[in-house]
CSV table of C-alpha atoms in Angstrom, one decimal:
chain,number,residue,atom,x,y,z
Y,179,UNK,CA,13.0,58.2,-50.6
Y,180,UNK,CA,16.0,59.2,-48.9
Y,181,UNK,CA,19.1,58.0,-50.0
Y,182,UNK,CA,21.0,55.8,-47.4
Y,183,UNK,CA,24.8,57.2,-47.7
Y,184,UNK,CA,26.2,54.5,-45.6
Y,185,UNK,CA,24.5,51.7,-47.5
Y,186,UNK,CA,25.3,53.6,-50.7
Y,187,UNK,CA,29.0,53.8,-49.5
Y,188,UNK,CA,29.2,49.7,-48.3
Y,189,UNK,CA,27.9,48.8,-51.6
Y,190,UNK,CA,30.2,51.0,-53.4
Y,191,UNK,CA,33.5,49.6,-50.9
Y,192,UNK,CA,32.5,45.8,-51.9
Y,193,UNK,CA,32.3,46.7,-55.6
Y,194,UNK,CA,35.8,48.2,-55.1
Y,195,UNK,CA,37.3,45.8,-53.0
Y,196,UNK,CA,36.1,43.0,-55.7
Y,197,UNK,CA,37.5,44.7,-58.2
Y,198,UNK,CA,40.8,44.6,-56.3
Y,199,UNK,CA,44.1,46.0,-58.3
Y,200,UNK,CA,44.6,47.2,-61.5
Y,201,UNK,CA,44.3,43.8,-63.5
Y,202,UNK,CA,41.0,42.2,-62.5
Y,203,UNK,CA,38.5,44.8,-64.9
Y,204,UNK,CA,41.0,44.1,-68.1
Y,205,UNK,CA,41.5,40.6,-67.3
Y,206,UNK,CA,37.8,40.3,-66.8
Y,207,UNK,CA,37.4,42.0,-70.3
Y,208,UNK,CA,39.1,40.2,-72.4
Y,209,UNK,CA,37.8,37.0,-71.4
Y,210,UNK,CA,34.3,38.9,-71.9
Y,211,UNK,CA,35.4,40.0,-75.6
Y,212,UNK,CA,36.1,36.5,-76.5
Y,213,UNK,CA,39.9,36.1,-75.6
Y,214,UNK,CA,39.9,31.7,-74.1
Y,215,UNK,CA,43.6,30.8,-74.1
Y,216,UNK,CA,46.3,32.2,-71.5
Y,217,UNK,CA,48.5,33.3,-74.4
Y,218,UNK,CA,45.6,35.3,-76.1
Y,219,UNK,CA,44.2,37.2,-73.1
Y,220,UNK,CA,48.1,37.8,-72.3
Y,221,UNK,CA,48.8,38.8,-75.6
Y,222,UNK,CA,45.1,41.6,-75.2
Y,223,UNK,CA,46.6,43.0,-72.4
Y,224,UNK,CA,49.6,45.1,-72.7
Y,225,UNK,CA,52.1,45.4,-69.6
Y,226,UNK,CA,50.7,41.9,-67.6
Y,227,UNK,CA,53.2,39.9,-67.0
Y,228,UNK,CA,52.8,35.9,-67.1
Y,229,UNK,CA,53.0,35.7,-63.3
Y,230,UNK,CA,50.4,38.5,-62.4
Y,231,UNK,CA,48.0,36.6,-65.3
Y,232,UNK,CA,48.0,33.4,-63.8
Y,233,UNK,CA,47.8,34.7,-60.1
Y,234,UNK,CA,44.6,36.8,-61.4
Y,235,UNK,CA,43.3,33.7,-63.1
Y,236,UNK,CA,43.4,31.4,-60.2
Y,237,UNK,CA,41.7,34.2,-58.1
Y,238,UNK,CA,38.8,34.5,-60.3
Y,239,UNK,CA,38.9,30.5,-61.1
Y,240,UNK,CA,37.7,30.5,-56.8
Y,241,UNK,CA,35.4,33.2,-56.9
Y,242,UNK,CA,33.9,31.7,-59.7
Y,243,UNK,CA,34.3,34.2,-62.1
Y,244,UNK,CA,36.1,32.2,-64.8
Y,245,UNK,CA,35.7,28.6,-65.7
Y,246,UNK,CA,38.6,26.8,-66.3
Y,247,UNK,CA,38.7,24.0,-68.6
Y,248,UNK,CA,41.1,21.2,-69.7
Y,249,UNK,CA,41.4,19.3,-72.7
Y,250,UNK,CA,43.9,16.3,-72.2
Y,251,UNK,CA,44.6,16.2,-76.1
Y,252,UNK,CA,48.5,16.8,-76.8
Y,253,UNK,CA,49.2,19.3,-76.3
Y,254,UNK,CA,47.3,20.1,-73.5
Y,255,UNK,CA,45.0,22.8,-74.1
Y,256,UNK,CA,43.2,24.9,-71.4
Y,257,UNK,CA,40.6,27.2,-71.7
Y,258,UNK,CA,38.7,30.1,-69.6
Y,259,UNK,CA,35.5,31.1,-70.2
Y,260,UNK,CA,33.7,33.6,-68.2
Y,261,UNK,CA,30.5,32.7,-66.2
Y,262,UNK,CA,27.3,34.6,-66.0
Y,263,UNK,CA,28.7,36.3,-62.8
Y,264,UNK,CA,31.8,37.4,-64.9
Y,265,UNK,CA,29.3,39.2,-67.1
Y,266,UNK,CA,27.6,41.1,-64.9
Y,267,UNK,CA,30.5,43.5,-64.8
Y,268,UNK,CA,29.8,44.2,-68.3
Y,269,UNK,CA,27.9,47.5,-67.3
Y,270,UNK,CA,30.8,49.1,-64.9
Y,271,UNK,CA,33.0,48.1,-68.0
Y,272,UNK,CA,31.1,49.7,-70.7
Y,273,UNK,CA,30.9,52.9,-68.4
Y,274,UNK,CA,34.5,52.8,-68.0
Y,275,UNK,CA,35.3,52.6,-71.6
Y,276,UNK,CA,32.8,55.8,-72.2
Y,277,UNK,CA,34.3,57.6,-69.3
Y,278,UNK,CA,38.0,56.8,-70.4
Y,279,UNK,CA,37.0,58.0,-74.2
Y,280,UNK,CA,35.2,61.1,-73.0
Y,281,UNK,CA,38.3,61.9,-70.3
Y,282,UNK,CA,40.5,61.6,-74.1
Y,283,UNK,CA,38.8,63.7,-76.2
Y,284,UNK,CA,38.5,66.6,-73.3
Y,285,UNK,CA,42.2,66.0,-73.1
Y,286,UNK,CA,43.0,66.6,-76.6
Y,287,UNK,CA,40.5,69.9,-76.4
Y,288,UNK,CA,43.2,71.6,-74.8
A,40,UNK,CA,31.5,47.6,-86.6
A,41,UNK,CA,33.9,45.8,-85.3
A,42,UNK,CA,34.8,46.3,-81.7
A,43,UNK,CA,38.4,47.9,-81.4
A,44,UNK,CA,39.7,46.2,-78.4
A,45,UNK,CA,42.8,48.0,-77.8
A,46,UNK,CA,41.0,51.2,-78.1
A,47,UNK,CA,38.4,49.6,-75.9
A,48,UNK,CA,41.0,48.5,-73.6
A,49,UNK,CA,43.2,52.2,-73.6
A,50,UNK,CA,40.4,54.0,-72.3
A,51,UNK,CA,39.2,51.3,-69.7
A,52,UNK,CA,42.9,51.3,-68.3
A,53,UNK,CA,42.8,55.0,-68.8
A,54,UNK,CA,39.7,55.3,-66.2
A,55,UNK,CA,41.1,52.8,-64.0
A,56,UNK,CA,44.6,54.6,-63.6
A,57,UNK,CA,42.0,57.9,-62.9
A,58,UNK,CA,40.2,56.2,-60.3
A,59,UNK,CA,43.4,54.9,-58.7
A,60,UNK,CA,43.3,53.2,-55.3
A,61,UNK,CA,40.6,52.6,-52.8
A,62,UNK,CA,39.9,56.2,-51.7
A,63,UNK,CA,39.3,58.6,-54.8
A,64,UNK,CA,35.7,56.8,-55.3
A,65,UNK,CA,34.4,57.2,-52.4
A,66,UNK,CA,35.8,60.3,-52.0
A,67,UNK,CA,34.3,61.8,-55.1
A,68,UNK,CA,30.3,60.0,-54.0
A,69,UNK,CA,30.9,61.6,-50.6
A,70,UNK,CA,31.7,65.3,-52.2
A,71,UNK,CA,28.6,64.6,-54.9
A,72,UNK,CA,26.1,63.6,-52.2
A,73,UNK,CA,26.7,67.0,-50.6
A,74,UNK,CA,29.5,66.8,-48.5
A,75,UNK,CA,31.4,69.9,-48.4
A,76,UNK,CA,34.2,70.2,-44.9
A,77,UNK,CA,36.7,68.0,-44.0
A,78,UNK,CA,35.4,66.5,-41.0
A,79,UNK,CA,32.4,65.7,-42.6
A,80,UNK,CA,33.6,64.1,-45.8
A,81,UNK,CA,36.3,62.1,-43.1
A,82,UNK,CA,33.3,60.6,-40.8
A,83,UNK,CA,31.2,59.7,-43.8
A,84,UNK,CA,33.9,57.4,-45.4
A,85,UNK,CA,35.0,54.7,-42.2
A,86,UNK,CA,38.2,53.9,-42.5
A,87,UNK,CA,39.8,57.1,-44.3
A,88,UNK,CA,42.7,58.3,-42.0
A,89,UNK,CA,43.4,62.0,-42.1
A,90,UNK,CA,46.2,61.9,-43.8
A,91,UNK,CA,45.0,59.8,-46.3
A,92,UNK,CA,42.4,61.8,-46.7
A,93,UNK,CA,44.3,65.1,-47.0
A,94,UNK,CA,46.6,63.7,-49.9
A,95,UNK,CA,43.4,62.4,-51.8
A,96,UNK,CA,41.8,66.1,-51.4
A,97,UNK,CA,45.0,67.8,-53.0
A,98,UNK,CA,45.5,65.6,-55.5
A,99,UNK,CA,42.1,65.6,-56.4
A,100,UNK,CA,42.2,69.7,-56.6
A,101,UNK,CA,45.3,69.3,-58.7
A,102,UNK,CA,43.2,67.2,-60.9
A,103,UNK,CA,40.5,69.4,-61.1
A,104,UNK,CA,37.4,67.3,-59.3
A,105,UNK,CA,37.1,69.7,-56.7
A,106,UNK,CA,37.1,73.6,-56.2
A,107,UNK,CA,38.6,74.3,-52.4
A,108,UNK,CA,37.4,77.4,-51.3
A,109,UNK,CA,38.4,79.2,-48.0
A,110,UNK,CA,36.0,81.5,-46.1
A,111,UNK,CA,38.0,84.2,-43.8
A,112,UNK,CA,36.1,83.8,-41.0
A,113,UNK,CA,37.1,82.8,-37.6
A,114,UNK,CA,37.8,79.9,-37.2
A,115,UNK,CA,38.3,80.0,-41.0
A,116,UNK,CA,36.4,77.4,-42.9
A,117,UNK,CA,37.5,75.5,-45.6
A,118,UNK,CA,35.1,73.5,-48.0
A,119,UNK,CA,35.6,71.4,-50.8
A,120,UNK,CA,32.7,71.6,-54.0
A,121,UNK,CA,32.7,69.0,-56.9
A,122,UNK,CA,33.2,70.8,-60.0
A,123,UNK,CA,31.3,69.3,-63.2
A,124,UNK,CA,34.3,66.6,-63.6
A,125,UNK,CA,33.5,65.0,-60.6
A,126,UNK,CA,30.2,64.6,-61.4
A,127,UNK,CA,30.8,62.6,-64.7
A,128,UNK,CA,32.0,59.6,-62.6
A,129,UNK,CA,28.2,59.6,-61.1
A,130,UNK,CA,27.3,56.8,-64.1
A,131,UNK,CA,29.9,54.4,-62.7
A,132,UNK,CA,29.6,55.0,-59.0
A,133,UNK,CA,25.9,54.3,-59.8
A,134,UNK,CA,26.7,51.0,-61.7
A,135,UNK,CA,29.0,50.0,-59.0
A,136,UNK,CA,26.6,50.7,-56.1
A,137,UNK,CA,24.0,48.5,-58.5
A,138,UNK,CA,27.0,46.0,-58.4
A,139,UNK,CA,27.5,45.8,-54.3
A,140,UNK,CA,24.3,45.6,-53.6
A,141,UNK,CA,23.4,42.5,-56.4
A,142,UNK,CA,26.5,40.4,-54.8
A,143,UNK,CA,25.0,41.0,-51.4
A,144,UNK,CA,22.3,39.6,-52.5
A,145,UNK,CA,23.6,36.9,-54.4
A,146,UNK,CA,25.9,36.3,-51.1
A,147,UNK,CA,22.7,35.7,-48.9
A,148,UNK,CA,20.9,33.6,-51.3
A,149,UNK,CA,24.0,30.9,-50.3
């Protein structure tokens, strides 16, 4: 079967578009690796500030990649979890990780 | 084993500053799916101005990801070859065209 480019290439755009800046995938994989509280997944991820955290969680809270729960005890305590959609980035993640270990090690070969 | 996250999340950051903004993927499927002058790798990416496209090219022979070779003919020709880099991006390019074409789907199903 021939390979539609331009079908290819739309699919490919929307992936990328989704994925938007540079703090939606490790945002994504923290909450993925078990991270629940805004302080922990800030805490996992070096170089986010509070601001861009919360703007990225109320992002993904509408597209329904995160669900967002309160627990009126006192303190109040909020947690994210990630939904089954959040998940299915787990593959583009994993290949990501390989890609950025493999780009480290042919690094360090020279 | 445990799971190192901050190794985890080094190299996923690592391939993310790589990929950079919204061009160098599609730019690297179009070279990989046989694309090889300018004009053609321009009209198979809509939306790419030429300028845009001319900055992503050098950087992207700077980096390594493709050869540029030109043929002294007249009118000379120029053409651009992904080198064995390039191609190791194929597995995530793969998983996000996987990824576009699930959330159309999933979109239509609403």
């Amino acid at each position: 079967m021939k390979r539609d480019q331009a079908e290819e290439l739309r699919a490919l755009q929307d992936t990328l578009y989704f994925i938007g800046g540079k703090w939606r995938i490790p945002v994504i994989n923290s909450i993925c690796t078990g991270n629940r509280r805004f302080r922990e997944i800030e805490r996992s991820i070096p170089g986010i500030t509070t601001r861009m955290l919360s703007k990225e969680l109320k992002d993904m809270e509408l597209n329904k990649l995160v669900k967002r729960t309160v627990y009126s005890e006192t303190p109040v305590l909020v947690e994210y979890e990630p939904t089954e959609y959040c998940r299915t980035f787990g593959k583009i993640i994993r290949e990501m990780i390989n890609w950025g270990r493999a780009h480290k090690r042919k690094i360090a070969e020279k």
